[in-house]
């Protein structure tokens, strides 16, 4: 949807409204703040699919008894180098944030810190957690498994999630390197949108339920189709690797055990798992030397000759930093449907309509 057709809301106003909404739904204020901070982080960076549009779905899962309404997060194992957190099928960012905070604290006392989360709910944007390491001059990594959306290479049934991961590394005079990707060629939401709009999809996005290439969006997703992994068998292998770290090793659900966020037919908890890593750069190389070397690498990337018709080469994360600056200044463009959902939820707990802007400023 073009930005012109969206409703503009100041990021701080949107954050406060969403937080008030959760608090009035009896979510503990600290937990509401952590959850909404993750959602607004995504909206400000232009990752709208992981922003406040998720809030209505979270609340519907609470209302249906599929998501815990009270904090049951618990540390189940811990030592000097790692922690294992049980998310208690509660709001996902709560346990995930705790795990990454612990990982950073442990890395400060050594070289690396690890955090694992089991039995959790959707945890939002991967980059949020990886980037928690940056203020400490550390490298951060975060990954999560998801409900199966892809088949193993050569298979014809959903078995592997498009399991996302994020990696963040500090630099000196340049912005940090931040890679945040899922492992399917395209998000399922894009295929659903094509189906809604009566459009074909490109071959190479999905297979039908029989494992055959298709340009029919319904056959490629909602009718049991399969998303295709990036890089073919390589993306499939990387997705399994993430499932091993976030599911098998974390002691969480894995493979077909992981439930779908929008699947209300299943009464099982999502069961998602996560793996967090913080690396103490100072202990390994020294932060000044590392940042100088990162700057040199980025400069080398930036100096590459441009292909015809290309104006600029971006470093991963650079576009999102620029969108964040723009939206922090101008406001967040939100679809009218999402605004209507938020305001309907707000009205049900006595909140007035959210304050809006006339457009970007």
CSV table of N, CA and C in Angstrom, one decimal, residues 85-212:
chain,number,residue,atom,x,y,z
A,85,UNK,N,15.9,-20.0,29.2
A,85,UNK,CA,14.6,-19.3,29.7
A,85,UNK,C,13.4,-20.0,29.1
A,86,UNK,N,12.5,-20.3,30.0
A,86,UNK,CA,11.2,-20.8,29.6
A,86,UNK,C,10.2,-19.6,29.4
A,87,UNK,N,9.7,-19.4,28.2
A,87,UNK,CA,8.9,-18.3,27.9
A,87,UNK,C,7.5,-18.4,28.5
A,88,UNK,N,7.1,-19.6,29.0
A,88,UNK,CA,5.7,-19.7,29.6
A,88,UNK,C,4.6,-19.4,28.7
A,89,UNK,N,4.8,-19.5,27.3
A,89,UNK,CA,3.8,-19.2,26.3
A,89,UNK,C,3.2,-17.8,26.6
A,90,UNK,N,4.0,-16.9,27.0
A,90,UNK,CA,3.6,-15.5,27.3
A,90,UNK,C,4.1,-14.6,26.1
A,91,UNK,N,3.8,-13.3,26.2
A,91,UNK,CA,4.2,-12.4,25.1
A,91,UNK,C,5.7,-12.6,24.8
A,92,UNK,N,6.1,-12.9,23.6
A,92,UNK,CA,7.4,-13.4,23.2
A,92,UNK,C,8.5,-12.5,23.6
A,93,UNK,N,8.4,-11.2,23.3
A,93,UNK,CA,9.6,-10.3,23.6
A,93,UNK,C,10.0,-10.3,25.1
A,94,UNK,N,9.2,-10.7,26.0
A,94,UNK,CA,9.5,-10.6,27.4
A,94,UNK,C,10.7,-11.6,27.7
A,95,UNK,N,10.5,-12.9,27.4
A,95,UNK,CA,11.5,-13.9,27.6
A,95,UNK,C,12.7,-13.7,26.7
A,96,UNK,N,12.5,-13.3,25.5
A,96,UNK,CA,13.6,-13.1,24.5
A,96,UNK,C,14.5,-12.0,25.0
A,97,UNK,N,13.9,-10.9,25.4
A,97,UNK,CA,14.7,-9.7,25.9
A,97,UNK,C,15.5,-10.1,27.1
A,98,UNK,N,14.9,-10.8,28.0
A,98,UNK,CA,15.6,-11.3,29.2
A,98,UNK,C,16.8,-12.2,28.8
A,99,UNK,N,16.6,-13.1,27.8
A,99,UNK,CA,17.7,-14.0,27.4
A,99,UNK,C,18.9,-13.2,26.8
A,100,UNK,N,18.5,-12.2,26.0
A,100,UNK,CA,19.6,-11.4,25.4
A,100,UNK,C,20.3,-10.5,26.4
A,101,UNK,N,19.6,-10.0,27.3
A,101,UNK,CA,20.2,-9.2,28.4
A,101,UNK,C,21.2,-10.1,29.2
A,102,UNK,N,20.8,-11.3,29.5
A,102,UNK,CA,21.7,-12.2,30.2
A,102,UNK,C,22.9,-12.6,29.4
A,103,UNK,N,22.7,-12.8,28.1
A,103,UNK,CA,23.8,-13.1,27.2
A,103,UNK,C,24.8,-12.0,27.1
A,104,UNK,N,24.4,-10.8,27.1
A,104,UNK,CA,25.3,-9.6,27.0
A,104,UNK,C,26.1,-9.5,28.4
A,105,UNK,N,25.4,-9.7,29.5
A,105,UNK,CA,26.0,-9.6,30.8
A,105,UNK,C,27.1,-10.7,31.0
A,106,UNK,N,26.8,-11.9,30.5
A,106,UNK,CA,27.8,-13.0,30.6
A,106,UNK,C,29.0,-12.7,29.7
A,107,UNK,N,28.7,-12.2,28.5
A,107,UNK,CA,29.8,-11.9,27.6
A,107,UNK,C,30.8,-10.8,28.2
A,108,UNK,N,30.2,-9.9,28.9
A,108,UNK,CA,31.1,-8.9,29.6
A,108,UNK,C,32.1,-9.5,30.5
A,109,UNK,N,31.7,-10.6,31.1
A,109,UNK,CA,32.6,-11.2,32.1
A,109,UNK,C,33.5,-12.3,31.4
A,110,UNK,N,33.5,-12.4,30.1
A,110,UNK,CA,34.3,-13.4,29.4
A,110,UNK,C,34.4,-13.0,27.9
A,111,UNK,N,34.1,-14.0,27.1
A,111,UNK,CA,34.2,-13.8,25.6
A,111,UNK,C,32.9,-13.8,25.0
A,112,UNK,N,32.1,-14.7,25.4
A,112,UNK,CA,30.7,-14.9,24.8
A,112,UNK,C,29.7,-15.2,25.8
A,113,UNK,N,28.5,-14.9,25.5
A,113,UNK,CA,27.3,-15.2,26.3
A,113,UNK,C,26.2,-15.8,25.4
A,114,UNK,N,25.6,-16.8,25.9
A,114,UNK,CA,24.5,-17.5,25.1
A,114,UNK,C,23.2,-17.4,25.9
A,115,UNK,N,22.1,-17.2,25.1
A,115,UNK,CA,20.8,-17.2,25.7
A,115,UNK,C,19.9,-18.1,24.9
A,116,UNK,N,19.2,-19.0,25.5
A,116,UNK,CA,18.2,-19.9,24.8
A,116,UNK,C,16.8,-19.7,25.4
A,117,UNK,N,15.8,-19.7,24.5
A,117,UNK,CA,14.4,-19.6,25.0
A,117,UNK,C,13.6,-20.7,24.4
A,118,UNK,N,12.8,-21.3,25.3
A,118,UNK,CA,11.9,-22.4,24.9
A,118,UNK,C,10.5,-22.1,25.3
A,119,UNK,N,9.5,-22.7,24.6
A,119,UNK,CA,8.1,-22.6,25.0
A,119,UNK,C,7.7,-21.1,24.9
A,120,UNK,N,8.1,-20.4,23.8
A,120,UNK,CA,7.8,-19.0,23.7
A,120,UNK,C,6.7,-18.7,22.7
A,121,UNK,N,6.3,-17.5,22.6
A,121,UNK,CA,5.4,-17.0,21.6
A,121,UNK,C,6.1,-16.2,20.5
A,122,UNK,N,5.5,-15.7,19.6
A,122,UNK,CA,6.1,-14.9,18.5
A,122,UNK,C,7.0,-13.8,19.2
A,123,UNK,N,8.2,-13.7,18.8
A,123,UNK,CA,9.1,-12.7,19.5
A,123,UNK,C,9.4,-11.4,18.7
A,124,UNK,N,8.7,-11.2,17.6
A,124,UNK,CA,8.9,-10.0,16.9
A,124,UNK,C,10.1,-10.0,15.9
A,125,UNK,N,10.7,-8.8,15.9
A,125,UNK,CA,11.9,-8.6,15.0
A,125,UNK,C,13.1,-9.2,15.5
A,126,UNK,N,13.8,-10.1,14.7
A,126,UNK,CA,15.1,-10.7,15.1
A,126,UNK,C,16.1,-9.6,15.4
A,127,UNK,N,16.2,-8.6,14.6
A,127,UNK,CA,17.2,-7.5,14.7
A,127,UNK,C,17.2,-6.8,16.0
A,128,UNK,N,16.0,-6.8,16.6
A,128,UNK,CA,15.8,-6.1,17.9
A,128,UNK,C,16.8,-6.7,18.9
A,129,UNK,N,16.9,-8.0,19.0
A,129,UNK,CA,17.7,-8.7,19.9
A,129,UNK,C,19.2,-8.6,19.6
A,130,UNK,N,19.5,-8.9,18.3
A,130,UNK,CA,20.9,-8.8,17.9
A,130,UNK,C,21.5,-7.4,18.2
A,131,UNK,N,20.7,-6.4,17.9
A,131,UNK,CA,21.1,-5.0,18.1
A,131,UNK,C,21.2,-4.6,19.6
A,132,UNK,N,20.7,-5.4,20.5
A,132,UNK,CA,20.9,-5.1,21.9
A,132,UNK,C,22.4,-5.2,22.3
A,133,UNK,N,23.2,-5.9,21.5
A,133,UNK,CA,24.6,-6.0,21.8
A,133,UNK,C,25.4,-4.8,21.4
A,134,UNK,N,24.9,-4.0,20.5
A,134,UNK,CA,25.6,-2.9,19.9
A,134,UNK,C,26.0,-1.8,20.9
A,135,UNK,N,25.1,-1.4,21.8
A,135,UNK,CA,25.5,-0.3,22.8
A,135,UNK,C,26.7,-0.8,23.7
A,136,UNK,N,26.9,-2.1,23.8
A,136,UNK,CA,28.0,-2.6,24.6
A,136,UNK,C,29.2,-2.9,23.8
A,137,UNK,N,29.3,-2.4,22.5
A,137,UNK,CA,30.4,-2.7,21.6
A,137,UNK,C,30.6,-4.2,21.4
A,138,UNK,N,29.5,-4.9,21.3
A,138,UNK,CA,29.6,-6.4,21.1
A,138,UNK,C,28.9,-6.7,19.8
A,139,UNK,N,29.2,-7.9,19.3
A,139,UNK,CA,28.5,-8.5,18.1
A,139,UNK,C,27.3,-9.3,18.7
A,140,UNK,N,26.1,-9.1,18.1
A,140,UNK,CA,24.9,-9.8,18.5
A,140,UNK,C,24.4,-10.7,17.4
A,141,UNK,N,23.8,-11.8,17.9
A,141,UNK,CA,23.1,-12.8,16.9
A,141,UNK,C,21.9,-13.3,17.6
A,142,UNK,N,20.8,-13.4,16.8
A,142,UNK,CA,19.5,-13.9,17.3
A,142,UNK,C,18.9,-14.7,16.2
A,143,UNK,N,18.2,-15.8,16.6
A,143,UNK,CA,17.5,-16.6,15.6
A,143,UNK,C,16.3,-17.2,16.3
A,144,UNK,N,15.3,-17.6,15.4
A,144,UNK,CA,14.1,-18.2,15.9
A,144,UNK,C,13.5,-19.2,14.9
A,145,UNK,N,12.9,-20.2,15.4
A,145,UNK,CA,12.2,-21.1,14.5
A,145,UNK,C,10.8,-20.7,14.3
A,146,UNK,N,10.1,-21.2,13.3
A,146,UNK,CA,8.7,-20.8,13.0
A,146,UNK,C,7.9,-22.1,12.7
A,147,UNK,N,6.6,-21.9,12.5
A,147,UNK,CA,5.8,-23.0,12.0
A,147,UNK,C,6.3,-23.4,10.6
A,148,UNK,N,6.2,-24.7,10.2
A,148,UNK,CA,6.6,-25.1,8.9
A,148,UNK,C,5.9,-24.4,7.8
A,149,UNK,N,6.7,-23.8,6.8
A,149,UNK,CA,6.2,-23.1,5.7
A,149,UNK,C,6.9,-23.6,4.4
A,150,UNK,N,8.0,-24.4,4.5
A,150,UNK,CA,8.8,-24.9,3.4
A,150,UNK,C,8.9,-26.4,3.5
A,151,UNK,N,9.2,-27.0,2.4
A,151,UNK,CA,9.5,-28.4,2.3
A,151,UNK,C,11.0,-28.6,2.3
A,152,UNK,N,11.5,-29.7,2.8
A,152,UNK,CA,12.9,-30.0,2.5
A,152,UNK,C,13.1,-30.1,1.0
A,153,UNK,N,14.3,-29.8,0.5
A,153,UNK,CA,14.6,-29.9,-0.9
A,153,UNK,C,14.2,-31.3,-1.5
A,154,UNK,N,13.3,-31.3,-2.5
A,154,UNK,CA,12.9,-32.6,-3.0
A,154,UNK,C,11.6,-33.1,-2.4
A,155,UNK,N,11.1,-32.4,-1.3
A,155,UNK,CA,9.9,-32.9,-0.6
A,155,UNK,C,8.7,-32.2,-1.1
A,156,UNK,N,7.5,-32.6,-0.6
A,156,UNK,CA,6.3,-32.1,-1.1
A,156,UNK,C,5.3,-31.8,0.1
A,157,UNK,N,5.9,-31.6,1.3
A,157,UNK,CA,5.1,-31.3,2.5
A,157,UNK,C,5.8,-30.3,3.4
A,158,UNK,N,5.0,-29.4,3.9
A,158,UNK,CA,5.6,-28.4,4.9
A,158,UNK,C,6.3,-29.1,6.1
A,159,UNK,N,7.6,-28.8,6.3
A,159,UNK,CA,8.3,-29.4,7.3
A,159,UNK,C,9.2,-28.5,8.0
A,160,UNK,N,9.6,-27.4,7.3
A,160,UNK,CA,10.7,-26.5,7.8
A,160,UNK,C,10.1,-25.1,7.8
A,161,UNK,N,10.4,-24.3,8.9
A,161,UNK,CA,10.0,-22.9,8.9
A,161,UNK,C,10.9,-22.1,8.1
A,162,UNK,N,10.5,-20.9,7.8
A,162,UNK,CA,11.4,-20.0,7.1
A,162,UNK,C,12.3,-19.2,8.1
A,163,UNK,N,12.7,-20.0,9.0
A,163,UNK,CA,13.4,-19.6,10.3
A,163,UNK,C,14.3,-18.4,10.2
A,164,UNK,N,14.0,-17.2,10.7
A,164,UNK,CA,14.8,-16.0,10.6
A,164,UNK,C,16.0,-15.9,11.5
A,165,UNK,N,16.9,-15.1,11.1
A,165,UNK,CA,18.0,-14.8,12.0
A,165,UNK,C,18.5,-13.4,11.8
A,166,UNK,N,19.2,-12.8,12.7
A,166,UNK,CA,19.8,-11.5,12.6
A,166,UNK,C,21.2,-11.5,13.2
A,167,UNK,N,22.0,-10.7,12.6
A,167,UNK,CA,23.4,-10.5,13.0
A,167,UNK,C,23.8,-9.1,13.0
A,168,UNK,N,24.3,-8.5,14.1
A,168,UNK,CA,24.6,-7.1,14.2
A,168,UNK,C,26.1,-6.9,14.7
A,169,UNK,N,26.8,-6.1,14.0
A,169,UNK,CA,28.2,-5.8,14.3
A,169,UNK,C,28.5,-4.3,14.4
A,170,UNK,N,29.1,-3.8,15.4
A,170,UNK,CA,29.4,-2.4,15.4
A,170,UNK,C,30.5,-1.9,14.4
A,171,UNK,N,30.4,-0.7,14.1
A,171,UNK,CA,31.5,-0.1,13.2
A,171,UNK,C,31.9,1.2,13.9
A,172,UNK,N,32.8,1.9,13.2
A,172,UNK,CA,33.3,3.2,13.8
A,172,UNK,C,32.6,4.4,13.3
A,173,UNK,N,33.0,5.0,12.1
A,173,UNK,CA,32.4,6.1,11.6
A,173,UNK,C,31.2,5.8,10.8
A,174,UNK,N,30.9,4.5,10.5
A,174,UNK,CA,29.8,4.1,9.8
A,174,UNK,C,28.7,3.5,10.7
A,175,UNK,N,27.5,3.3,10.2
A,175,UNK,CA,26.5,2.7,11.0
A,175,UNK,C,26.8,1.2,11.1
A,176,UNK,N,26.3,0.5,12.2
A,176,UNK,CA,26.5,-0.9,12.3
A,176,UNK,C,26.0,-1.7,11.1
A,177,UNK,N,26.7,-2.9,10.9
A,177,UNK,CA,26.2,-3.9,10.0
A,177,UNK,C,25.1,-4.6,10.6
A,178,UNK,N,23.9,-4.7,10.0
A,178,UNK,CA,22.8,-5.4,10.6
A,178,UNK,C,22.1,-6.2,9.5
A,179,UNK,N,22.2,-7.5,9.6
A,179,UNK,CA,21.6,-8.4,8.6
A,179,UNK,C,20.4,-9.1,9.3
A,180,UNK,N,19.2,-9.0,8.8
A,180,UNK,CA,18.0,-9.5,9.4
A,180,UNK,C,17.2,-10.2,8.3
A,181,UNK,N,17.2,-11.5,8.2
A,181,UNK,CA,16.5,-12.1,7.1
A,181,UNK,C,15.7,-13.4,7.6
A,182,UNK,N,14.7,-13.7,6.8
A,182,UNK,CA,14.1,-15.0,6.9
A,182,UNK,C,14.6,-15.8,5.7
A,183,UNK,N,14.4,-17.1,5.7
A,183,UNK,CA,15.0,-18.0,4.8
A,183,UNK,C,14.2,-18.5,3.6
A,184,UNK,N,13.0,-17.8,3.4
A,184,UNK,CA,12.2,-18.1,2.2
A,184,UNK,C,12.5,-17.0,1.2
A,185,UNK,N,12.2,-17.3,-0.1
A,185,UNK,CA,12.4,-16.3,-1.1
A,185,UNK,C,11.6,-15.1,-0.9
A,186,UNK,N,10.3,-15.3,-0.5
A,186,UNK,CA,9.4,-14.2,-0.2
A,186,UNK,C,8.5,-14.5,1.0
A,187,UNK,N,8.1,-13.5,1.7
A,187,UNK,CA,7.2,-13.7,2.8
A,187,UNK,C,5.9,-14.2,2.4
A,188,UNK,N,5.3,-15.1,3.2
A,188,UNK,CA,3.9,-15.6,2.9
A,188,UNK,C,2.9,-14.5,2.7
A,189,UNK,N,3.1,-13.4,3.5
A,189,UNK,CA,2.1,-12.3,3.4
A,189,UNK,C,2.0,-11.7,2.0
A,190,UNK,N,3.1,-11.7,1.3
A,190,UNK,CA,3.1,-11.2,-0.1
A,190,UNK,C,2.3,-12.1,-1.0
A,191,UNK,N,2.3,-13.4,-0.8
A,191,UNK,CA,1.6,-14.3,-1.6
A,191,UNK,C,0.1,-14.2,-1.3
A,192,UNK,N,-0.2,-14.0,0.0
A,192,UNK,CA,-1.6,-13.8,0.4
A,192,UNK,C,-2.2,-12.5,-0.2
A,193,UNK,N,-1.4,-11.5,-0.2
A,193,UNK,CA,-1.8,-10.2,-0.8
A,193,UNK,C,-2.1,-10.4,-2.3
A,194,UNK,N,-1.2,-11.1,-3.0
A,194,UNK,CA,-1.5,-11.4,-4.4
A,194,UNK,C,-2.8,-12.1,-4.7
A,195,UNK,N,-3.1,-13.1,-3.8
A,195,UNK,CA,-4.3,-13.8,-3.9
A,195,UNK,C,-5.5,-12.9,-3.7
A,196,UNK,N,-5.4,-12.0,-2.7
A,196,UNK,CA,-6.5,-11.0,-2.4
A,196,UNK,C,-6.7,-10.1,-3.6
A,197,UNK,N,-5.6,-9.7,-4.2
A,197,UNK,CA,-5.7,-8.8,-5.4
A,197,UNK,C,-6.0,-9.5,-6.7
A,198,UNK,N,-6.1,-10.8,-6.7
A,198,UNK,CA,-6.4,-11.5,-7.9
A,198,UNK,C,-5.2,-11.5,-8.9
A,199,UNK,N,-4.0,-11.5,-8.4
A,199,UNK,CA,-2.8,-11.4,-9.2
A,199,UNK,C,-2.0,-12.7,-9.2
A,200,UNK,N,-1.3,-13.0,-10.2
A,200,UNK,CA,-0.4,-14.1,-10.3
A,200,UNK,C,0.9,-13.8,-9.5
A,201,UNK,N,1.6,-14.8,-9.1
A,201,UNK,CA,2.9,-14.7,-8.5
A,201,UNK,C,4.0,-15.2,-9.4
A,202,UNK,N,5.2,-14.7,-9.3
A,202,UNK,CA,6.3,-15.2,-10.2
A,202,UNK,C,6.6,-16.6,-9.9
A,203,UNK,N,6.9,-17.4,-10.9
A,203,UNK,CA,7.5,-18.7,-10.6
A,203,UNK,C,8.8,-18.6,-9.9
A,204,UNK,N,9.0,-19.5,-8.9
A,204,UNK,CA,10.2,-19.4,-8.1
A,204,UNK,C,9.9,-18.9,-6.7
A,205,UNK,N,8.6,-18.5,-6.4
A,205,UNK,CA,8.2,-18.1,-5.1
A,205,UNK,C,7.7,-19.2,-4.3
A,206,UNK,N,7.0,-20.1,-4.9
A,206,UNK,CA,6.3,-21.2,-4.2
A,206,UNK,C,6.0,-22.4,-5.1
A,207,UNK,N,5.7,-23.5,-4.4
A,207,UNK,CA,5.3,-24.7,-5.0
A,207,UNK,C,3.9,-25.0,-4.6
A,208,UNK,N,3.1,-25.8,-5.3
A,208,UNK,CA,1.8,-26.2,-4.9
A,208,UNK,C,1.9,-27.4,-3.9
A,209,UNK,N,0.8,-27.9,-3.4
A,209,UNK,CA,0.9,-28.9,-2.4
A,209,UNK,C,1.4,-30.2,-2.9
A,210,UNK,N,1.5,-30.4,-4.2
A,210,UNK,CA,2.1,-31.5,-4.8
A,210,UNK,C,3.6,-31.4,-5.2
A,211,UNK,N,4.2,-30.2,-4.8
A,211,UNK,CA,5.6,-29.9,-5.0
A,211,UNK,C,5.9,-29.4,-6.4
A,212,UNK,N,4.9,-28.9,-7.1
A,212,UNK,CA,5.1,-28.4,-8.5
A,212,UNK,C,5.1,-26.9,-8.5
